[in-house]
C-alpha positions as YAML, in Angstrom:
chain: A
units: angstrom
residues:
- id: 1
  name: UNK
  ca: [144.32, 25.08, 91.89]
- id: 2
  name: UNK
  ca: [146.15, 25.53, 94.57]
- id: 3
  name: UNK
  ca: [147.08, 28.86, 96.03]
- id: 4
  name: UNK
  ca: [150.61, 28.56, 94.29]
- id: 5
  name: UNK
  ca: [149.37, 27.09, 90.92]
- id: 6
  name: UNK
  ca: [150.92, 27.78, 87.36]
- id: 7
  name: UNK
  ca: [148.60, 30.96, 86.63]
- id: 8
  name: UNK
  ca: [150.45, 33.31, 89.65]
- id: 9
  name: UNK
  ca: [152.37, 35.70, 88.23]
- id: 10
  name: UNK
  ca: [156.24, 35.56, 88.97]
- id: 11
  name: UNK
  ca: [155.43, 39.26, 90.24]
- id: 12
  name: UNK
  ca: [152.89, 38.07, 92.58]
- id: 13
  name: UNK
  ca: [154.84, 35.23, 93.89]
- id: 14
  name: UNK
  ca: [158.12, 38.04, 94.06]
- id: 15
  name: UNK
  ca: [155.45, 39.87, 96.18]
- id: 16
  name: UNK
  ca: [154.04, 37.77, 98.59]
- id: 17
  name: UNK
  ca: [157.64, 35.85, 98.94]
- id: 18
  name: UNK
  ca: [158.56, 39.47, 100.21]
- id: 19
  name: UNK
  ca: [155.39, 40.08, 102.16]
- id: 20
  name: UNK
  ca: [156.48, 36.65, 104.42]
- id: 21
  name: UNK
  ca: [159.87, 37.72, 105.53]
- id: 22
  name: UNK
  ca: [157.85, 41.12, 106.66]
- id: 23
  name: UNK
  ca: [155.41, 39.12, 108.12]
- id: 24
  name: UNK
  ca: [158.91, 36.79, 109.95]
- id: 25
  name: UNK
  ca: [160.73, 40.23, 110.87]
- id: 26
  name: UNK
  ca: [157.44, 41.92, 112.09]
- id: 27
  name: UNK
  ca: [157.11, 38.87, 114.68]
- id: 28
  name: UNK
  ca: [161.06, 38.52, 115.56]
- id: 29
  name: UNK
  ca: [160.08, 42.69, 116.04]
- id: 30
  name: UNK
  ca: [157.34, 42.33, 118.23]
- id: 31
  name: UNK
  ca: [158.94, 39.02, 119.99]
- id: 32
  name: UNK
  ca: [162.41, 39.57, 120.06]
- id: 33
  name: UNK
  ca: [162.37, 36.11, 119.27]
- id: 34
  name: UNK
  ca: [164.25, 35.14, 115.87]
- id: 35
  name: UNK
  ca: [162.17, 32.03, 113.87]
- id: 36
  name: UNK
  ca: [164.46, 29.85, 112.97]
- id: 37
  name: UNK
  ca: [164.68, 29.09, 109.00]
- id: 38
  name: UNK
  ca: [167.34, 26.91, 108.46]
- id: 39
  name: UNK
  ca: [165.42, 25.20, 105.40]
- id: 40
  name: UNK
  ca: [164.51, 28.87, 103.94]
- id: 41
  name: UNK
  ca: [168.68, 29.65, 104.21]
- id: 42
  name: UNK
  ca: [169.59, 26.17, 102.48]
- id: 43
  name: UNK
  ca: [167.40, 27.76, 99.48]
- id: 44
  name: UNK
  ca: [169.85, 30.65, 98.83]
- id: 45
  name: UNK
  ca: [167.31, 33.04, 97.92]
- id: 46
  name: UNK
  ca: [165.15, 35.99, 98.58]
- id: 47
  name: UNK
  ca: [162.60, 38.36, 97.06]
- id: 48
  name: UNK
  ca: [165.06, 40.53, 95.08]
- id: 49
  name: UNK
  ca: [166.70, 37.10, 93.21]
- id: 50
  name: UNK
  ca: [164.21, 38.28, 90.12]
- id: 51
  name: UNK
  ca: [166.25, 36.09, 87.96]
- id: 52
  name: UNK
  ca: [165.41, 33.08, 89.87]
- id: 53
  name: UNK
  ca: [162.60, 31.03, 88.33]
- id: 54
  name: UNK
  ca: [158.90, 31.15, 89.80]
- id: 55
  name: UNK
  ca: [159.66, 27.42, 90.74]
- id: 56
  name: UNK
  ca: [162.23, 28.56, 93.39]
- id: 57
  name: UNK
  ca: [160.30, 31.44, 94.53]
- id: 58
  name: UNK
  ca: [157.30, 28.88, 95.24]
- id: 59
  name: UNK
  ca: [159.45, 26.65, 97.37]
- id: 60
  name: UNK
  ca: [161.37, 29.81, 99.31]
- id: 61
  name: UNK
  ca: [157.42, 30.93, 100.25]
- id: 62
  name: UNK
  ca: [156.00, 27.35, 100.88]
- id: 63
  name: UNK
  ca: [158.96, 26.66, 103.01]
- id: 64
  name: UNK
  ca: [159.47, 29.82, 105.06]
- id: 65
  name: UNK
  ca: [156.07, 29.60, 105.61]
- id: 66
  name: UNK
  ca: [155.84, 26.51, 106.76]
- id: 67
  name: UNK
  ca: [158.79, 27.44, 109.50]
- id: 68
  name: UNK
  ca: [156.92, 30.90, 110.17]
- id: 69
  name: UNK
  ca: [153.57, 28.40, 111.11]
- id: 70
  name: UNK
  ca: [155.76, 25.81, 112.92]
- id: 71
  name: UNK
  ca: [157.53, 28.57, 115.01]
- id: 72
  name: UNK
  ca: [154.46, 30.43, 116.15]
- id: 73
  name: UNK
  ca: [152.71, 27.29, 116.20]
- id: 74
  name: UNK
  ca: [154.77, 26.43, 119.44]
- id: 75
  name: UNK
  ca: [154.09, 28.97, 120.75]
- id: 76
  name: UNK
  ca: [151.36, 30.02, 123.70]
- id: 77
  name: UNK
  ca: [148.49, 31.88, 122.23]
- id: 78
  name: UNK
  ca: [148.88, 35.16, 122.25]
- id: 79
  name: UNK
  ca: [144.94, 36.35, 122.20]
- id: 80
  name: UNK
  ca: [143.14, 36.95, 125.55]
- id: 81
  name: UNK
  ca: [139.10, 36.08, 125.87]
- id: 82
  name: UNK
  ca: [137.52, 38.67, 128.03]
- id: 83
  name: UNK
  ca: [134.82, 37.17, 130.93]
- id: 84
  name: UNK
  ca: [132.03, 39.65, 129.85]
- id: 85
  name: UNK
  ca: [130.73, 38.67, 126.59]
- id: 86
  name: UNK
  ca: [128.13, 42.74, 126.45]
- id: 87
  name: UNK
  ca: [130.36, 44.06, 124.00]
- id: 88
  name: UNK
  ca: [131.17, 42.12, 121.20]
- id: 89
  name: UNK
  ca: [134.42, 43.77, 119.96]
- id: 90
  name: UNK
  ca: [135.78, 43.13, 123.45]
- id: 91
  name: UNK
  ca: [135.48, 39.60, 122.99]
- id: 92
  name: UNK
  ca: [139.71, 38.36, 122.28]
- id: 93
  name: UNK
  ca: [142.77, 41.10, 122.62]
- id: 94
  name: UNK
  ca: [145.90, 41.22, 121.80]
- id: 95
  name: UNK
  ca: [148.65, 41.00, 124.35]
...
């Protein structure tokens, strides 16, 4: 079964869809750059479109997720690594 298999309830899909929207907005806020979401935009669906069917929301989640990951994947890593390995909590810090 995939993450978005048939057993997933519509309400759960709506929550996941909204979460992806929040992830996109958060990334755009902290980086001051827009994530291009042309494919997602052509679907004409958002998490508030509760009248749309599960299949439409599944597709929107997968497309939006792919566009977010593709955009972030093209950017340099946002983690820096400490040369001092004496304190494990300081091994990786977010810039």
